[in-house]
Amino acid sequence: FRMEWQPDEQGLQQVLQLLKDSQSPNTVTQRAVQQKLEQLNQFPDFNNYLIFVLTRLKTEDEPTRSLSGLILKNNVKAHYQNFPPTVADFIKQECLNNIGDPSPLIRATIGILITTIASKGELQTWPELLPQLCNLLNSEDYNTCEGSFGALQKICEDSSELLDSDALNRPLNIMIPKFLQFFKHCSPKIRSHAIACVNQFIIGRAQALMDNIDTFIESLFALAADEDSEVRKNVCRALVMLLEVRIDRLIPHMHSIIQTSCTFMFKCGRIFMPHFTQLTPILVNGMKYSEIDIILLKGDVEEDEAVPDSDQDIKPRFHKSRTVTLQHEGGEGEEGEDIEDDDDDDDDTLSDWNLRKCSAAALDVLANVFRDELLPHLLPLLKGLLFHPDWVIKESGILVLGAIAEGCMQGMVPYLPELIPHLIQCLCDKKALVRSIACWTLSRYAHWVVSQPPDSYLKPLMTELLKRILDGNKRVQEAACSAFATLEEEACTELVPYLSFILDTLVFAFGKYQHKNLLILYDAIGTLADSVGHHLNQPEYIQKLMPPLINKWNELKDEDKDLFPLLECLSSVATALQSGFLPYCEPVYQRCVTLVQKTLAQAMMYNQHPDQYEAPDKDFMIVALDLLSGLAEGLGGHVEQLVARSNIMTLLFQCMQDTMPEVRQSSFALLGDLTKACFLHVKPCIAEFMPILGLNLNPEFISVCNNATWAIGEISMQMGAEMQPYVGMVLPHLVEIINRPNTPKTLLENTAITIGRLGYVCPQEVAPQLQQFIRPWCTSLRNIRDNEEKDSAFRGICVMIGVNPAGVVQDFIFFCDAVASWVNPKDDLRDMFYKILHGFKDQVGEENWQQFSEQFPPLLKERLSACYGV
């Protein structure tokens, strides 16, 4: 048993004075400090004093304690081999005991000290270090966990090679799986440390990492959209290093790289510019078809349109359930929340992710990270590829051009007037693989094409793409159809003048296409309907389009999965045609109800006797509910007789309680649409439906919650004052959701609309809560376009302010801003705004109002004075 070292009081004061002096800017003092340090270093236990100040002297300020540790670190660097064993042991012990100090600065200093000792060859002679640090990671105390990780990260950075050698008995076999567990930790700081630790072993391809590489890559993708920028940076570093060392390992997961990169555009700044110049040519080179690819793709077979598809050619489709969104300033409803995978590249038959696809995806990621800074490295290469006489090389150039489209769009604009015509020419290339890749790349630039005068690029592109839809090669048909769907989304009503020509082509393709491409054709027709809307409701267009669709509809059995894309397509068509769909609606409506009924019945049998029955494919029910929504939306009041003659309300009651979120999501969308179209059939069910709606205001299921919220708003508008008994069931949840951080925009907007509508019909019940939601309410609705929903919600707010003016006083500037977001409100709503603004101004008096309005941004001031004279 040895006595623990204790400092001598006088010695301690001397050391503290030295630390204070060393923080002085005066050079003379600094020189004296250096001399003093050299003297004190003659005493072996001087270093004990330094560690003592760092770890034990909590009375001192943190900078002084940290400085003490940093001086000790320099001593360790310079003369650690001369430290007596008792001193060395005391320092090591103190470090491990205090790695969880409450101060981040002290923890970091201790971490630096530990790794400095470790790098003096002490990893071998300090065997308990790594096991103890790894053990401390399990501590319940955040500081201890974070401190230990900080130290481990520094050790991994400084000694990665040693850790992966036999010298230490391969500690990584334990450490790496341990670090991977912490990728899911609730603290972003800890997640970030964990990734940084593992990242140290990528370039050296440590065996322990290679053994866990799949878990590592999957965990990285899970974090790709992390809300913390440090975590995203480390994910990005990891992916770039992985591309350098093991491009092949990324292959099965490459699809999610594309997904995630598009979702969150790695915000990772300048980290890789140096790596990156070397990486670009490697990736571009990897984008050529190999000889094997060409054989597998039958690259020499030009015409195969008569060859039937085999079942395994057809990938399973996923139906995207209906989500209700609002229109924003500047155009389309925003689809930002759920990224669709429209990046199904051009060579899906190579089901395995080959080097080419992997390189293209990596380039897409890099383009999204570095944007136009990528172009100086790429353009010189690109010119040579795009005009190359060898088709394989030319084809890879077109793929490169498509891969960078999203990230480098701004920088590419000056070259597009020359490149787009060249690509349109490539649509007629004699090689099918060149034609198909040109379709894909052109679709990636569709946004720019549509922004130019239509005769310049849109018309020639459309003409050629429509020819390619009727190409003799199935792969080209597929690429052209997908590209055309993208063009439709971008062009919207710009396509109206060409509708006749477009429909002739699409309908002709019906007779020509084999099974797989028919499914893509449905999508192109549905997207066309979404894009041109009611312009499709012309007798000549309906005459062209409906007969082939209804023929297919009659051919397919209820159990056939091909119904999915056809139902989705019809849903879009019904919504666009509105009353034009009436002649076709009855059989379509009946069949949807039957599909829902059959699925529910099968689910019931399966739940009762899972051993005797198969579980149903609920997608049939989801797609049918969505088509019913499309009918209700398109036919409006005309749907009433259909609803009257069916048991849809009973079925809906069951669907709203289904265990599968997508089923509930679609049933709430349908409930809202039926409420608008024929409330007389919904009203008798309200007492049963409202509690279920209340239960589904759970933001864990964003889309379910969103649609339930929207439906409650629609029901409120129809119920009027009779909504009163139900306010208590839903309002507390809505107020909670609108105040939650990180709630997606669509859900915030719908929540605000519904709170406003509830307040409009039941002001006495909702107004007392005004102060709880007025601020987020105003900020979430300021970017919405003027429309019916916004109108009713703002009326609600005005009525509530009338009941409880005190509730808005503290946040009045937000209300002013929201009012100013209206372009032209209806006259009576404008009067309501006018009264509130002037009432507030009169209430506070001219002088206070002047002071208050001083805080307004200039634009807001201008609009309010122009529109409301305040």
Coordinates of C-alpha atoms in Angstrom, one line a residue, residues 292-640:
I292 CA -19.3 -8.3 -70.3
D293 CA -22.0 -5.6 -69.7
I294 CA -22.5 -5.2 -73.4
I295 CA -22.9 -9.0 -73.8
L296 CA -25.3 -9.2 -70.9
L297 CA -27.3 -6.2 -72.2
K298 CA -27.4 -7.7 -75.7
G299 CA -25.9 -4.4 -76.8
D300 CA -25.7 -5.7 -80.4
V301 CA -29.4 -6.6 -80.5
E302 CA -31.1 -3.5 -81.8
E303 CA -34.7 -4.7 -82.3
D304 CA -36.3 -6.8 -79.6
E305 CA -39.8 -5.2 -79.2
A306 CA -41.5 -8.4 -80.3
V307 CA -39.8 -10.6 -77.6
P308 CA -42.1 -11.1 -74.6
D309 CA -40.8 -10.2 -71.2
S310 CA -40.0 -12.9 -68.6
D311 CA -41.4 -12.4 -65.2
Q312 CA -38.1 -11.8 -63.5
D313 CA -37.5 -8.8 -65.8
I314 CA -40.1 -6.9 -63.9
K315 CA -39.1 -5.4 -60.7
P316 CA -41.6 -5.2 -57.8
R317 CA -43.3 -1.8 -57.7
F318 CA -44.1 0.2 -54.6
H319 CA -47.2 2.3 -54.5
K320 CA -46.7 5.7 -53.0
S321 CA -49.8 6.4 -50.8
R322 CA -51.6 9.7 -51.2
T323 CA -50.4 12.6 -49.1
V324 CA -52.3 15.9 -49.0
T325 CA -50.0 18.9 -49.6
L326 CA -50.6 22.6 -50.1
Q327 CA -49.6 24.9 -53.0
H328 CA -46.7 27.2 -52.3
E329 CA -45.6 30.5 -53.6
G330 CA -43.7 30.0 -56.8
G331 CA -45.6 27.1 -58.2
E332 CA -46.1 23.4 -57.6
G333 CA -47.1 21.7 -54.4
E334 CA -43.8 20.9 -52.7
E335 CA -42.8 17.2 -52.8
G336 CA -39.7 17.9 -50.8
E337 CA -40.6 15.7 -47.9
D338 CA -40.6 12.3 -49.6
I339 CA -37.9 11.8 -52.2
E340 CA -39.0 9.5 -55.0
D341 CA -36.5 7.3 -56.5
D342 CA -36.7 8.6 -60.0
D343 CA -33.0 7.8 -60.4
D344 CA -33.7 4.3 -61.6
D345 CA -30.8 4.5 -64.0
D346 CA -30.7 3.2 -67.4
D347 CA -29.4 -0.3 -66.9
D348 CA -31.7 -2.0 -64.4
T349 CA -31.3 -5.4 -66.1
L350 CA -27.8 -5.5 -64.6
S351 CA -29.4 -6.1 -61.3
D352 CA -26.1 -6.2 -59.5
W353 CA -24.5 -2.8 -59.0
N354 CA -21.6 -2.8 -61.4
L355 CA -18.6 -0.5 -61.4
R356 CA -20.3 1.7 -64.0
K357 CA -23.4 2.4 -62.0
C358 CA -21.4 2.8 -58.8
S359 CA -19.1 5.3 -60.4
A360 CA -22.0 7.3 -61.8
A361 CA -23.7 7.4 -58.4
A362 CA -20.5 8.5 -56.7
L363 CA -20.1 11.3 -59.3
D364 CA -23.7 12.3 -58.6
V365 CA -22.9 12.5 -54.9
L366 CA -19.7 14.5 -55.5
A367 CA -21.5 16.9 -57.9
N368 CA -24.0 17.6 -55.2
V369 CA -21.3 18.2 -52.7
F370 CA -19.0 20.4 -54.7
R371 CA -21.4 21.9 -57.2
D372 CA -19.7 23.9 -59.9
E373 CA -16.2 23.5 -58.4
L374 CA -16.3 20.0 -59.9
L375 CA -16.5 21.3 -63.4
P376 CA -12.9 22.4 -64.0
H377 CA -11.8 18.8 -63.2
L378 CA -14.5 17.4 -65.5
L379 CA -15.1 19.6 -68.5
P380 CA -11.8 18.9 -70.2
L381 CA -12.5 15.1 -69.9
L382 CA -16.1 15.5 -71.0
K383 CA -15.5 17.2 -74.3
G384 CA -13.3 14.3 -75.5
L385 CA -15.9 11.7 -74.5
L386 CA -19.1 13.3 -75.8
F387 CA -17.9 13.6 -79.4
H388 CA -15.8 10.4 -79.5
P389 CA -16.2 8.1 -82.5
D390 CA -16.3 4.9 -80.4
W391 CA -19.9 4.5 -79.2
V392 CA -19.0 3.0 -75.9
I393 CA -16.9 6.0 -75.0
K394 CA -19.5 8.5 -76.3
E395 CA -22.2 6.6 -74.2
S396 CA -20.1 7.0 -71.0
G397 CA -19.8 10.7 -71.7
I398 CA -23.5 11.1 -71.9
L399 CA -23.9 9.2 -68.6
V400 CA -21.3 11.6 -67.0
L401 CA -23.3 14.6 -68.3
G402 CA -26.5 13.2 -66.7
A403 CA -24.8 12.2 -63.4
I404 CA -23.6 15.8 -62.8
A405 CA -26.9 17.4 -63.9
E406 CA -28.4 17.9 -60.5
G407 CA -25.3 19.2 -58.7
C408 CA -23.6 21.2 -61.4
M409 CA -26.7 22.7 -63.1
Q410 CA -25.7 26.3 -62.6
G411 CA -22.2 25.8 -64.0
M412 CA -23.5 23.8 -67.0
V413 CA -26.0 26.4 -68.2
P414 CA -23.6 28.2 -70.5
Y415 CA -22.8 24.9 -72.3
L416 CA -26.4 23.7 -72.7
P417 CA -27.3 25.6 -75.8
E418 CA -24.6 23.6 -77.6
L419 CA -25.0 20.3 -75.7
I420 CA -28.8 19.8 -75.7
P421 CA -29.1 19.8 -79.6
H422 CA -26.1 17.3 -79.6
L423 CA -28.0 15.1 -77.1
I424 CA -31.2 15.3 -79.1
Q425 CA -29.2 14.1 -82.1
C426 CA -27.9 11.2 -80.0
L427 CA -31.6 10.1 -79.6
C428 CA -31.3 9.0 -83.3
D429 CA -28.0 7.2 -82.8
K430 CA -27.8 3.8 -84.5
K431 CA -26.8 2.2 -81.1
A432 CA -29.7 1.4 -78.8
L433 CA -27.6 1.9 -75.7
V434 CA -26.7 5.4 -76.9
R435 CA -30.3 6.3 -77.6
S436 CA -31.4 5.1 -74.1
I437 CA -28.8 6.9 -72.2
A438 CA -29.5 10.1 -74.1
C439 CA -33.1 9.8 -73.0
W440 CA -32.1 9.7 -69.4
T441 CA -29.5 12.5 -69.6
L442 CA -31.9 14.8 -71.4
S443 CA -34.5 14.2 -68.7
R444 CA -32.0 15.4 -66.1
Y445 CA -31.9 18.7 -67.9
A446 CA -35.6 18.9 -68.5
H447 CA -36.0 21.8 -66.1
W448 CA -33.7 24.0 -68.1
V449 CA -35.2 22.9 -71.4
V450 CA -38.7 24.0 -70.2
S451 CA -37.3 27.4 -69.0
Q452 CA -36.3 28.3 -72.6
P453 CA -38.7 29.5 -75.4
P454 CA -40.6 26.3 -76.4
D455 CA -39.5 26.3 -80.0
S456 CA -35.8 26.3 -79.2
Y457 CA -35.5 23.0 -77.3
L458 CA -38.8 21.8 -75.9
K459 CA -40.5 21.1 -79.2
P460 CA -37.5 19.3 -80.9
L461 CA -36.9 17.3 -77.7
M462 CA -40.5 16.3 -77.4
T463 CA -40.8 15.3 -81.0
E464 CA -37.7 13.0 -80.8
L465 CA -38.7 11.6 -77.4
L466 CA -42.1 10.6 -78.7
K467 CA -40.4 8.8 -81.6
R468 CA -38.2 7.0 -79.1
I469 CA -41.3 5.9 -77.1
L470 CA -42.1 3.9 -80.3
D471 CA -38.5 2.7 -80.7
G472 CA -38.0 -0.9 -81.8
N473 CA -35.8 -1.6 -78.8
K474 CA -37.4 -2.3 -75.4
R475 CA -34.7 -0.6 -73.4
V476 CA -35.0 2.6 -75.4
Q477 CA -38.8 2.5 -75.1
E478 CA -38.4 2.2 -71.3
A479 CA -35.9 5.0 -71.1
A480 CA -37.9 7.3 -73.4
C481 CA -41.1 6.7 -71.4
S482 CA -39.5 7.5 -68.1
A483 CA -37.8 10.5 -69.6
F484 CA -41.0 11.7 -71.0
A485 CA -42.7 11.4 -67.6
T486 CA -40.0 13.7 -66.2
L487 CA -40.5 16.2 -69.0
E488 CA -44.2 16.2 -68.4
E489 CA -43.7 17.1 -64.7
E490 CA -41.4 20.0 -65.6
A491 CA -43.5 21.3 -68.6
C492 CA -47.0 21.0 -67.1
T493 CA -49.4 23.1 -69.2
E494 CA -46.7 24.0 -71.8
L495 CA -47.7 20.6 -73.2
V496 CA -51.3 21.5 -73.9
P497 CA -50.8 22.6 -77.5
Y498 CA -49.2 19.2 -78.3
L499 CA -51.8 17.0 -76.4
S500 CA -53.3 15.4 -79.5
F501 CA -49.9 14.4 -80.9
I502 CA -48.8 13.1 -77.4
L503 CA -51.9 11.1 -76.9
D504 CA -51.6 9.5 -80.3
T505 CA -48.1 8.3 -79.5
L506 CA -49.0 7.0 -76.0
V507 CA -52.1 5.2 -77.2
F508 CA -50.2 3.7 -80.1
A509 CA -47.6 2.4 -77.6
F510 CA -50.4 0.5 -75.8
G511 CA -50.7 -1.9 -78.8
K512 CA -46.9 -2.2 -79.2
Y513 CA -45.5 -2.6 -75.6
Q514 CA -44.6 -5.8 -73.9
H515 CA -45.6 -6.3 -70.2
K516 CA -42.8 -4.5 -68.4
N517 CA -42.9 -1.3 -70.4
L518 CA -46.7 -1.2 -70.2
L519 CA -46.3 -0.5 -66.5
I520 CA -44.1 2.5 -67.3
L521 CA -46.5 3.7 -69.9
Y522 CA -49.3 3.9 -67.3
D523 CA -47.0 6.1 -65.3
A524 CA -46.4 8.4 -68.3
I525 CA -50.1 8.7 -68.9
G526 CA -50.9 9.4 -65.2
T527 CA -48.2 12.0 -65.1
L528 CA -49.5 13.6 -68.2
A529 CA -52.9 13.9 -66.6
D530 CA -51.4 15.4 -63.4
S531 CA -49.4 17.9 -65.5
V532 CA -52.1 19.2 -67.8
G533 CA -55.1 18.8 -65.4
H534 CA -58.5 19.9 -66.7
H535 CA -57.1 20.6 -70.2
L536 CA -57.4 16.9 -70.8
N537 CA -61.2 17.2 -70.4
Q538 CA -61.9 17.5 -74.2
P539 CA -64.1 14.9 -76.0
E540 CA -61.5 14.2 -78.6
Y541 CA -58.8 13.5 -76.0
I542 CA -61.1 11.3 -73.9
Q543 CA -62.1 9.4 -77.0
K544 CA -58.4 8.6 -77.7
L545 CA -57.4 7.8 -74.2
M546 CA -60.2 6.0 -72.3
P547 CA -61.0 3.0 -74.6
P548 CA -57.5 1.4 -74.3
L549 CA -57.4 2.1 -70.5
I550 CA -60.8 0.5 -69.9
N551 CA -59.9 -2.5 -72.1
K552 CA -56.9 -3.2 -69.9
W553 CA -59.1 -2.6 -66.8
N554 CA -61.5 -5.3 -68.0
E555 CA -58.7 -7.7 -68.9
L556 CA -57.1 -7.7 -65.5
K557 CA -58.3 -9.9 -62.7
D558 CA -58.7 -8.6 -59.1
E559 CA -55.6 -10.6 -58.0
D560 CA -53.3 -9.2 -60.7
K561 CA -50.6 -6.8 -59.4
D562 CA -50.7 -5.0 -62.7
L563 CA -53.8 -3.3 -61.4
F564 CA -51.6 -1.1 -59.1
P565 CA -50.1 1.1 -61.8
L566 CA -53.3 1.1 -63.8
L567 CA -55.3 2.2 -60.7
E568 CA -52.8 4.9 -60.0
C569 CA -53.0 6.0 -63.6
L570 CA -56.8 6.1 -63.6
S571 CA -56.8 8.0 -60.3
S572 CA -54.8 10.8 -62.0
V573 CA -57.0 10.6 -65.1
A574 CA -60.2 10.8 -63.1
T575 CA -59.0 13.8 -61.2
A576 CA -58.0 15.6 -64.4
L577 CA -61.1 14.8 -66.4
Q578 CA -63.5 15.7 -63.7
S579 CA -67.0 15.4 -65.1
G580 CA -65.5 13.9 -68.3
F581 CA -64.9 10.7 -66.3
L582 CA -68.6 10.3 -65.5
P583 CA -69.3 7.7 -68.2
Y584 CA -66.6 5.4 -66.8
C585 CA -66.9 6.0 -63.1
E586 CA -69.5 3.3 -62.1
P587 CA -67.6 0.1 -62.9
V588 CA -64.3 1.7 -61.6
Y589 CA -65.9 2.8 -58.4
Q590 CA -67.6 -0.7 -57.8
R591 CA -64.3 -2.5 -58.4
C592 CA -62.4 -0.3 -55.9
V593 CA -65.0 -1.0 -53.2
T594 CA -64.7 -4.7 -54.0
L595 CA -60.9 -4.7 -53.7
V596 CA -61.1 -3.0 -50.3
Q597 CA -63.8 -5.4 -49.2
K598 CA -61.9 -8.5 -50.3
T599 CA -58.6 -7.4 -48.7
L600 CA -60.3 -6.6 -45.4
A601 CA -62.1 -10.0 -45.4
Q602 CA -58.8 -11.8 -46.2
A603 CA -57.1 -9.9 -43.4
M604 CA -59.8 -10.9 -41.0
M605 CA -59.5 -14.6 -41.9
Y606 CA -55.7 -14.5 -41.7
N607 CA -55.9 -12.9 -38.2
Q608 CA -58.2 -15.5 -37.0
H609 CA -56.5 -18.6 -38.6
P610 CA -52.9 -17.6 -39.6
D611 CA -52.1 -21.2 -40.2
Q612 CA -54.9 -21.7 -42.8
Y613 CA -54.9 -18.5 -44.7
E614 CA -52.3 -16.3 -46.4
A615 CA -51.8 -12.7 -45.3
P616 CA -53.4 -10.3 -47.9
D617 CA -51.4 -7.9 -50.0
K618 CA -52.7 -4.7 -48.6
D619 CA -51.4 -2.7 -51.5
F620 CA -54.6 -3.7 -53.4
M621 CA -56.6 -1.9 -50.7
I622 CA -54.3 1.1 -50.5
V623 CA -54.3 1.7 -54.3
A624 CA -58.1 1.2 -54.4
L625 CA -58.6 3.8 -51.6
D626 CA -56.4 6.3 -53.5
L627 CA -58.3 5.8 -56.7
L628 CA -61.6 6.4 -54.8
S629 CA -60.0 9.6 -53.5
G630 CA -59.2 10.6 -57.1
L631 CA -62.8 9.9 -58.1
A632 CA -64.2 11.9 -55.2
E633 CA -61.9 14.8 -56.0
G634 CA -62.5 14.7 -59.8
L635 CA -66.3 14.0 -59.7
G636 CA -67.1 16.1 -56.7
G637 CA -70.9 16.0 -56.0
H638 CA -71.4 13.4 -58.8
V639 CA -69.8 10.8 -56.5
E640 CA -72.8 11.1 -54.2

